[in-house]
Short mmCIF file of C-alpha atoms in Angstrom, two decimals:
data_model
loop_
_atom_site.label_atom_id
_atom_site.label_comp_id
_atom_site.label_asym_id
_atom_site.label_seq_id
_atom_site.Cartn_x
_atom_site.Cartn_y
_atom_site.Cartn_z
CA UNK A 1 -64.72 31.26 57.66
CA UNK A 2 -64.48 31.13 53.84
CA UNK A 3 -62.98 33.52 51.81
CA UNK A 4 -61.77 34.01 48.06
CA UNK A 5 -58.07 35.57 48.93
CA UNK A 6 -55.42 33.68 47.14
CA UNK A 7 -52.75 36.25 47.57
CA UNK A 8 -51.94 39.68 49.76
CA UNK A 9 -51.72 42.75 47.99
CA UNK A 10 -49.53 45.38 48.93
CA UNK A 11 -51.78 47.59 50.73
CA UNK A 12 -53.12 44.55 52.48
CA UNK A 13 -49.91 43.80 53.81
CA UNK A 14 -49.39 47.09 54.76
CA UNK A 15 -52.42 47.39 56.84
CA UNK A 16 -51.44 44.09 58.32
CA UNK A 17 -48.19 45.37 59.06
CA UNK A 18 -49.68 48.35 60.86
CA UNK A 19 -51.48 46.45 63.25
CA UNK A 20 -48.87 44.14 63.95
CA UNK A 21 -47.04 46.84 64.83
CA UNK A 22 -50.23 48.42 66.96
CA UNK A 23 -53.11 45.87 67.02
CA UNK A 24 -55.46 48.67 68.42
CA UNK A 25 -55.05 51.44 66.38
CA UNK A 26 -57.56 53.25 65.24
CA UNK A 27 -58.68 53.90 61.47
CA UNK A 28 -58.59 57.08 61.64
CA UNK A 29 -54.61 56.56 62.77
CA UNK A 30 -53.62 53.91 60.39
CA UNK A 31 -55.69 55.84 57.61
CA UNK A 32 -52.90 59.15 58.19
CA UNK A 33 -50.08 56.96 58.46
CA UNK A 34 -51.48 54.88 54.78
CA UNK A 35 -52.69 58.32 52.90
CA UNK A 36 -56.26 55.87 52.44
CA UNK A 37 -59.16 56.69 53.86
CA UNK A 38 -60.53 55.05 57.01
CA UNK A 39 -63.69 53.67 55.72
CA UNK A 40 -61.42 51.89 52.90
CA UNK A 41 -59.32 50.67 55.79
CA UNK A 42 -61.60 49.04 58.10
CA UNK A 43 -63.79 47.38 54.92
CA UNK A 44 -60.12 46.21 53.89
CA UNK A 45 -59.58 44.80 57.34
CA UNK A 46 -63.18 43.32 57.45
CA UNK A 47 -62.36 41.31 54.26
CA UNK A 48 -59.08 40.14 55.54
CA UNK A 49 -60.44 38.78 58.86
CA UNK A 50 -63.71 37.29 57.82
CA UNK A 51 -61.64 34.86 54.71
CA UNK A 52 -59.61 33.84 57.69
CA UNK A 53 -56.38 35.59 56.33
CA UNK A 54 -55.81 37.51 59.45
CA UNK A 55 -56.77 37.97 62.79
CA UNK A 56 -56.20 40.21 65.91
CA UNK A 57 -56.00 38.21 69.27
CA UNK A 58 -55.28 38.82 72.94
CA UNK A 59 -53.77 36.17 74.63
CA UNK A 60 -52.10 35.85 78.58
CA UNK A 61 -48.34 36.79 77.75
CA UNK A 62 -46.73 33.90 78.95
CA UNK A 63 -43.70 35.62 80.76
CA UNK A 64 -42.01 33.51 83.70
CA UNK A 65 -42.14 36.68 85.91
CA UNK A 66 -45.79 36.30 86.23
CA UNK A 67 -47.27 32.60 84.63
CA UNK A 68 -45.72 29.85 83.69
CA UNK A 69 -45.25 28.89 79.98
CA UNK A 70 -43.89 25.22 78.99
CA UNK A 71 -43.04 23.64 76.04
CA UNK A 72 -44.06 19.96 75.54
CA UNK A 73 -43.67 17.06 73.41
CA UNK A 74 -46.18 14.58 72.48
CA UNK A 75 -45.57 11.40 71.11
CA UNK A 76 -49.16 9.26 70.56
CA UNK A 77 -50.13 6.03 68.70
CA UNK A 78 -50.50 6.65 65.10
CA UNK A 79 -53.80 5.54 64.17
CA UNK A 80 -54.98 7.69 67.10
CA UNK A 81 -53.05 10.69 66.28
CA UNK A 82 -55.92 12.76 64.91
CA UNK A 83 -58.17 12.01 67.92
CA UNK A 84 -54.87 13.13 70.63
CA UNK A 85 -54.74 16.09 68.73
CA UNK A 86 -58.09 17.15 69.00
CA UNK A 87 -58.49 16.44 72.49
CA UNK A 88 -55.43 18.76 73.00
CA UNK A 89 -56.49 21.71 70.96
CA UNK A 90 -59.90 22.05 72.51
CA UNK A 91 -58.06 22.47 76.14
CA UNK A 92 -57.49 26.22 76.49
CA UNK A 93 -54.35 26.09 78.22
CA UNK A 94 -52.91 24.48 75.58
CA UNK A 95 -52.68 27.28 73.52
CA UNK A 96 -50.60 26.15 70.27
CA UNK A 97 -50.61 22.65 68.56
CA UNK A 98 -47.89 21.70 65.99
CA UNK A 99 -47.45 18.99 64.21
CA UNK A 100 -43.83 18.02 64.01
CA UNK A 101 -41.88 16.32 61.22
CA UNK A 102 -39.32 14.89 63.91
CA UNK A 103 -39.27 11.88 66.74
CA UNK A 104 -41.93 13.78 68.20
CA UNK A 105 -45.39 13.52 66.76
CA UNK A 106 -46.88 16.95 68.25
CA UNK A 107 -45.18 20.11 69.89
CA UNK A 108 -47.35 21.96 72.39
CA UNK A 109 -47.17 25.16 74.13
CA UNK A 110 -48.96 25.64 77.22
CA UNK A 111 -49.46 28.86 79.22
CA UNK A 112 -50.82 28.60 83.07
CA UNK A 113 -51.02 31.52 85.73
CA UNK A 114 -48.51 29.22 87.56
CA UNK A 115 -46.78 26.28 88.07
CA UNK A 116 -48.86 24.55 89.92
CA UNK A 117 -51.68 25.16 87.26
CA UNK A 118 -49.57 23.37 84.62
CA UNK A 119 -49.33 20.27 86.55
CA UNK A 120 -53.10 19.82 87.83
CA UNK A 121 -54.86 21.35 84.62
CA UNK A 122 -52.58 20.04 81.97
CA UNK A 123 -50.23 17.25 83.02
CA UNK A 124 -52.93 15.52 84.86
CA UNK A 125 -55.16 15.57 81.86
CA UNK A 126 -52.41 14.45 79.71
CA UNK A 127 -52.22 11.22 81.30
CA UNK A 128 -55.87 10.47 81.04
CA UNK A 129 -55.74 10.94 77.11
CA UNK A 130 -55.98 7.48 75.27
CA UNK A 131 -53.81 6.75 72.39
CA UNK A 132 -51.22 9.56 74.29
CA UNK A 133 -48.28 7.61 75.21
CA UNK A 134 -45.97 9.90 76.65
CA UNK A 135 -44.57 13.55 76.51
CA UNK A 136 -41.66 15.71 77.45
CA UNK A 137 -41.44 19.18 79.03
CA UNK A 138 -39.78 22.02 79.08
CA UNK A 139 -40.24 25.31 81.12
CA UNK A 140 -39.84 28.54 79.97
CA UNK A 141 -37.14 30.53 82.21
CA UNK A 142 -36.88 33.34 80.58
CA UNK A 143 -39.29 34.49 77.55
CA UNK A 144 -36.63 36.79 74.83
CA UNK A 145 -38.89 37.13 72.43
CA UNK A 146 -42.51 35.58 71.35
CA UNK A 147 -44.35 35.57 67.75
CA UNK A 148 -46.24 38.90 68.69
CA UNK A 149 -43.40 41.11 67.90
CA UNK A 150 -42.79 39.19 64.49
CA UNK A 151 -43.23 41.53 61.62
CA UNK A 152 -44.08 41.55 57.79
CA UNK A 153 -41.49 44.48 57.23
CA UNK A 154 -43.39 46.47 54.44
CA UNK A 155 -43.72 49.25 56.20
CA UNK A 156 -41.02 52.18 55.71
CA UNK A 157 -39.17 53.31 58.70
CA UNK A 158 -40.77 56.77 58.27
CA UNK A 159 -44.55 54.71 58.39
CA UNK A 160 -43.48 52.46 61.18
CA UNK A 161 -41.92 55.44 63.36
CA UNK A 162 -45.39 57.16 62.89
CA UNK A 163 -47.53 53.79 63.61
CA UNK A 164 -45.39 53.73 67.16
CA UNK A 165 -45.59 57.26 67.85
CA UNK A 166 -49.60 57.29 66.99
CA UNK A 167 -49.81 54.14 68.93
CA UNK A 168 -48.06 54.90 72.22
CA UNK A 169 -46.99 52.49 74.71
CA UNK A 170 -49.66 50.13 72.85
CA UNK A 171 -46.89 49.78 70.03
CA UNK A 172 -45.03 47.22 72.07
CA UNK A 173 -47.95 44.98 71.45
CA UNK A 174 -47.64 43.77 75.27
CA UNK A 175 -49.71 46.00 77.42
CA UNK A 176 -47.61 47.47 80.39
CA UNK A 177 -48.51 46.93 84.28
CA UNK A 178 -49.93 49.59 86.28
CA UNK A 179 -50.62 47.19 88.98
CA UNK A 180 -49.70 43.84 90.06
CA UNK A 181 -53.13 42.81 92.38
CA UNK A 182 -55.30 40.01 90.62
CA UNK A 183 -58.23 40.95 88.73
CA UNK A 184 -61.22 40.24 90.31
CA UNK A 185 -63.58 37.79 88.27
CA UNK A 186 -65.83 40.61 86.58
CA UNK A 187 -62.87 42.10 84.89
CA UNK A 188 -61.49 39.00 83.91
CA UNK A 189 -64.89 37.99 82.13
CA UNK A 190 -63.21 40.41 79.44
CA UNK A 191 -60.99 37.81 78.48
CA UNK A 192 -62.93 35.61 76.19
CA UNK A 193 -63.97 38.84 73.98
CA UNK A 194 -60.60 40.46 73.50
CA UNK A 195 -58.98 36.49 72.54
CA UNK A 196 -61.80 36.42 69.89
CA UNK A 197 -61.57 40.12 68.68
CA UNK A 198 -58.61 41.71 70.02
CA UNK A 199 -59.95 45.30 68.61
CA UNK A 200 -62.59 44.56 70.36
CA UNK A 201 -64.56 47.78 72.00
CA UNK A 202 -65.95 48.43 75.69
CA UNK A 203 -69.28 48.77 73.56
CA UNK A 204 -68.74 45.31 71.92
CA UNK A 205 -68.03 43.63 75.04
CA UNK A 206 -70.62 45.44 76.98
CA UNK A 207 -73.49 43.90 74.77
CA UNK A 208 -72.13 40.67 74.79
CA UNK A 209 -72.01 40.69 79.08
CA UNK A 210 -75.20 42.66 79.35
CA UNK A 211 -73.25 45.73 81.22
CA UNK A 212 -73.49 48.90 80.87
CA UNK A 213 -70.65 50.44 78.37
CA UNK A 214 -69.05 53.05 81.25
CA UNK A 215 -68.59 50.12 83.49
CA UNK A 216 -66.83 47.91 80.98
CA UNK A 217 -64.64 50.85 79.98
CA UNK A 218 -63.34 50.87 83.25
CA UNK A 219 -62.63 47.19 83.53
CA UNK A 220 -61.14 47.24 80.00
CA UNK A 221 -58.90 50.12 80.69
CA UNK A 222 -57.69 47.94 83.95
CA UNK A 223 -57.47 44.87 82.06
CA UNK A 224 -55.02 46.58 79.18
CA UNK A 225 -53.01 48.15 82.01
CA UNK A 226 -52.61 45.19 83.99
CA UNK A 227 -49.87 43.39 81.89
CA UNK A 228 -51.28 40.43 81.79
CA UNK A 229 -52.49 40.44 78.11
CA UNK A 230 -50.32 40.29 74.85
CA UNK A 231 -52.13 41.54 72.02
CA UNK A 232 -50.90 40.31 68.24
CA UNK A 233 -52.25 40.59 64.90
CA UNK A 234 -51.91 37.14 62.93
CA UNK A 235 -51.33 36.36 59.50
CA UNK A 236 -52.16 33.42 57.39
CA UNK A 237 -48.60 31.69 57.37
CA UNK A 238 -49.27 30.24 53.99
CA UNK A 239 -49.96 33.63 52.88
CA UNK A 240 -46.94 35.53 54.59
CA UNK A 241 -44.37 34.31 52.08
CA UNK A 242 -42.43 32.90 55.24
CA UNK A 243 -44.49 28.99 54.90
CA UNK A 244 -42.04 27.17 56.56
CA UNK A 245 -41.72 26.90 60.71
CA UNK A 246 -38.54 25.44 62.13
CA UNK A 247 -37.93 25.39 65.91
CA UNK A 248 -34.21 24.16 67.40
CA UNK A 249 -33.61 23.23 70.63
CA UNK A 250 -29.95 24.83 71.24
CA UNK A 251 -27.54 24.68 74.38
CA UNK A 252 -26.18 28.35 74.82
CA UNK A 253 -23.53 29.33 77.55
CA UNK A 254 -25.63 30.11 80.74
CA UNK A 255 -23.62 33.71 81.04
CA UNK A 256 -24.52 34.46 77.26
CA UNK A 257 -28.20 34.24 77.20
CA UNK A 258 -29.06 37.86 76.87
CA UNK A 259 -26.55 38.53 74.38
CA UNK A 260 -27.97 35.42 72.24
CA UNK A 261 -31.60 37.26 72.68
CA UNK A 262 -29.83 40.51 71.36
CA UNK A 263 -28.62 38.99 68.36
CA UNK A 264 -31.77 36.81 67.66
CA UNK A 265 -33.69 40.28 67.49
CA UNK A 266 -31.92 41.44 64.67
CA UNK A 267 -33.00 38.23 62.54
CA UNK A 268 -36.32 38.98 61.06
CA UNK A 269 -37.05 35.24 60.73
CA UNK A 270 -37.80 34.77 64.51
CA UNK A 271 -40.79 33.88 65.79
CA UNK A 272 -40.04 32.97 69.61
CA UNK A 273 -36.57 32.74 71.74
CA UNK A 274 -37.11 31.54 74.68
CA UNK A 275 -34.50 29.97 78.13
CA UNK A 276 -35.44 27.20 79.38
CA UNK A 277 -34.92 23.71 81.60
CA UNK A 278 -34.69 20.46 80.18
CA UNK A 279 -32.04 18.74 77.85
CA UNK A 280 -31.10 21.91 76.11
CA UNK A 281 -31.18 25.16 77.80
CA UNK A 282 -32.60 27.26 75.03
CA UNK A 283 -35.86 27.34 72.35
CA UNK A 284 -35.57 29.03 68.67
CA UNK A 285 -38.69 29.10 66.60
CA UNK A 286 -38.70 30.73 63.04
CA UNK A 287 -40.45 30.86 60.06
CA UNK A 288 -38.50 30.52 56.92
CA UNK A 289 -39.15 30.72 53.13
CA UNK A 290 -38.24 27.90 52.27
CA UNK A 291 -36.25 24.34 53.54
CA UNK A 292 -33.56 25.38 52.12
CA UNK A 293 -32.82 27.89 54.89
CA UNK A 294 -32.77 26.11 57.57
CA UNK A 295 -29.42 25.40 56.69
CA UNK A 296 -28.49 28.98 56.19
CA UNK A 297 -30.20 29.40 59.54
CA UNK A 298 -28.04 27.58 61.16
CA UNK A 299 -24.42 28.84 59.80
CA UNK A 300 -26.17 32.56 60.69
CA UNK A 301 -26.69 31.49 64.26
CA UNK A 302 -23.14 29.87 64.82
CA UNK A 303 -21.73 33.30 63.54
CA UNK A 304 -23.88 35.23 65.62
CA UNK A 305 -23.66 33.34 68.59
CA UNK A 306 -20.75 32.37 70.62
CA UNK A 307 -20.65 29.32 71.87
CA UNK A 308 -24.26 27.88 70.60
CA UNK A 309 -24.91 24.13 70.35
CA UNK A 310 -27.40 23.25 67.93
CA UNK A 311 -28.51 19.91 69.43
CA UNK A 312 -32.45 19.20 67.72
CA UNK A 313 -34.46 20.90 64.67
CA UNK A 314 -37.89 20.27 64.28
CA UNK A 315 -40.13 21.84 61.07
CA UNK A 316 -43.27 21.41 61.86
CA UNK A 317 -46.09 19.73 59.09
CA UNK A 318 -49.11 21.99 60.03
CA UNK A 319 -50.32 24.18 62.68
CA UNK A 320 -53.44 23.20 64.61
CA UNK A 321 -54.16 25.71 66.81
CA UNK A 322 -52.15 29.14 67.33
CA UNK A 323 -52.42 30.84 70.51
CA UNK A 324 -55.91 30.03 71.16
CA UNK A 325 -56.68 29.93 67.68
CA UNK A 326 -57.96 26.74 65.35
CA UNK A 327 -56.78 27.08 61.81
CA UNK A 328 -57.84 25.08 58.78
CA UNK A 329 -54.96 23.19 56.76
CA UNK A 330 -54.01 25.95 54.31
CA UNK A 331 -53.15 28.25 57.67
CA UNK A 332 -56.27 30.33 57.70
CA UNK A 333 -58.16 30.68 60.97
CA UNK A 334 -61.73 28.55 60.92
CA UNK A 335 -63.12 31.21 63.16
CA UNK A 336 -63.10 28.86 66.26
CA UNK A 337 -61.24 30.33 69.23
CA UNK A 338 -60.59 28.17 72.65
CA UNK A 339 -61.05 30.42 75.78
CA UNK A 340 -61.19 29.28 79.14
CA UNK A 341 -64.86 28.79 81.24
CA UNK A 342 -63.41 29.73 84.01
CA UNK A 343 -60.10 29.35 86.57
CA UNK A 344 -57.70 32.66 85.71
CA UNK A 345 -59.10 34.34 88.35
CA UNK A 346 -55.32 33.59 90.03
CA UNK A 347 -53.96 35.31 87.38
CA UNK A 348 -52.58 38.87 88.77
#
C-alpha cells in the first residue's frame, strides 16, 4: 500500500480514536458521536487504511485461560539475520516480530490454542531455521493488559462515553463468550477475513467463501460471541506521536500482581502487561515519545509499584510484523497479512 499521508489531522485521529475504542462501529454511529457526516467518515477511513496508516484487525486474544501466548527471544547469526526474520514473520503463529536493540537480536510473540501447539508448530520449527542459533521463552500466565486497549486519547470523555454506550459490549474491543464448545471448521473459515478486514461484513465474507450471506451471518454472529477473537484498530506508530517501543522484563512480588496491573492501567503509555514464567516474573511493553522517557518510565513505575525489580529493558529498532500484520520500515502496514491454512480448529 502507498499512500501520500505525512501527518494525522485532528479529525483523523479522532476517527481513529473511535474505532479503537469500538473497531465495529458503524458510520452512521461514529458520524453522531463526530457531528460529520457518514459518507465523509468512511471515505476518511478508506484513505487512512489504503496509505497503510491504519488498520482494523481481528486476531485470537491470546489469554492463558483459553490459548497459550509466549514470549521469545531470538538470537541468529548476523549476516543471516534478515533471512531468520523472514522465515519467522511468514509463520502465522508467530504473530509479532521485533527487532531489539539489546543482547537479543529479535523479540517474538507467539499465540497457539495450547501448549502443546507452541511446542510442535513453533519450537520445532525454530530449530530447523538456519542461521537461528538459539532462543529463550517465556509463557504468558496471566495476560493484564494487551496493545488492543491502547488509546490515542483525543477523544473527550463526553465522545468516548457515547462511542461505548453506541458500541455496547463491542467497546471492550475483546468479544465476550457465549459459549465455550470449539467452532467447528466452517465457522472458523471466518478467520482469515476478519484478520485482514476486521470491519469486515457477513456480505464481504460471504462472497469471498461462496456462501450464502444468512448463513455467514450466523457463523459470524457465533464467531464474535465466542471470545476467542480480539478485535483492534492499529495505527502507524511512526505516525502516533508515541515512535518509541520499550519492553522491561520486571520481577514483581507474586501477591502484588493484580495491583501492579491496576496501576499499569492508569499509564497511558502501555501497550501490554503481562505475568509470566521465566527469569523475571513479569512483561511491560510501552510506547514512548521519545528515549528520553524511558528513564522517566522507570522512576514512575518504582513509585507506583511496590516492590518492582526492573531487571532488563529492551527498545526495539523496528517492527516487522504486528499481530499478523507485515509493516514496511516507516511503520505503515504493506497490506500483507499472515493467517493460518489451517489447524485452529482446536481452538474453543
Amino acid at each position: 500500500m502507498e499512500g501520500r499521508i505525512v501527518e494525522l489531522s485532528e479529525d483523523d485521529l479522532a476517527l481513529i480514536n473511535v474505532l479503537q475504542i469500538a473497531p465495529r462501529l458503524s458510520w452512521a454511529d461514529a458520524a453522531e458521536v463526530l457531528g460529520v457526516h457518514a459518507t465523509t467518515l468512511a471515505a476518511r477511513w478508506e484513505r487512512l487504511r489504503a496509505s497503510g496508516v491504519s488498520w482494523i484487525t481481528a486476531h485470537l486474544i491470546g489469554d492463558p485461560l483459553q490459548m497459550c501466548l509466549a514470549f521469545v527471544a531470538v538470537d541468529c547469526e548476523m549476516h543471516r539475520r534478515k533471512e531468520v526474520t523472514a522465515r519467522l514473520a511468514a509463520m502465522p503463529e508467530i504473530v509479532t516480530v521485533e527487532e531489539a536493540a539489546s543482547n537479543r537480536d529479535l523479540m517474538l510473540t507467539v499465540i497457539t490454542p495450547s501448549l502443546d501447539d507452541f511446542s510442535m508448530k513453533v519450537i520445532s520449527r525454530l530449530k530447523e531455521i538456519d542461521g537461528l542459533l538459539k532462543y529463550q521463552t517465556a509463557l504468558c500466565t496471566r495476560l493484564h493488559a494487551s496493545g488492543g486497549a491502547w488509546r490515542l486519547n483525543v477523544l473527550s470523555r463526553a465522545q468516548q462515553a457515547a462511542v461505548r454506550a453506541l458500541a455496547g459490549p463491542e467497546a471492550t474491543g475483546v468479544t465476550q463468550a457465549a459459549a465455550r464448545e470449539a467452532l467447528p471448521e466452517s465457522h472458523l473459515a471466518l478467520l482469515p477475513f476478519l484478520a485482514k478486514d476486521g470491519r469486515a461484513t457477513a456480505a464481504d465474507i460471504a462472497r469471498g467463501l461462496g456462501r450464502h450471506p444468512a448463513t455467514v451471518q450466523r457463523q459470524l454472529n457465533r464467531v464474535l460471541a465466542s471470545g476467542i477473537l480480539s478485535f483492534r484498530c492499529e495505527v502507524a506508530q511512526k505516525f502516533s506521536a508515541f515512535p518509541v517501543t520499550c519492553q522491561w522484563f520486571v520481577n514483581v512480588p507474586a501477591g502484588r500482581h493484580e495491583a501492579a496491573a491496576a496501576e499499569l492501567r492508569s499509564m497511558r503509555n502501555v501497550r501490554l502487561s503481562a505475568s509470566t514464567t521465566g527469569p523475571t516474573n513479569f512483561v511491560i511493553i510501552m510506547w514512548l515519545q521519545s528515549l528520553a522517557d524511558v528513564m522517566n518510565i522507570e522512576q514512575a513505575l518504582q513509585q507506583k509499584v511496590p516492590g518492582i525489580v526492573l531487571v532488563e529493558s529492551v527498545v526495539m529498532l523496528s517492527t516487522v510484523k504486528r499481530v499478523g500484520w507485515m509493516l514496511n520500515p516507516d511503520s505503515r502496514a504493506s497490506g500483507a497479512v499472515v493467517v493460518p491454512a489451517r489447524g485452529l480448529d482446536e481452538v474453543g
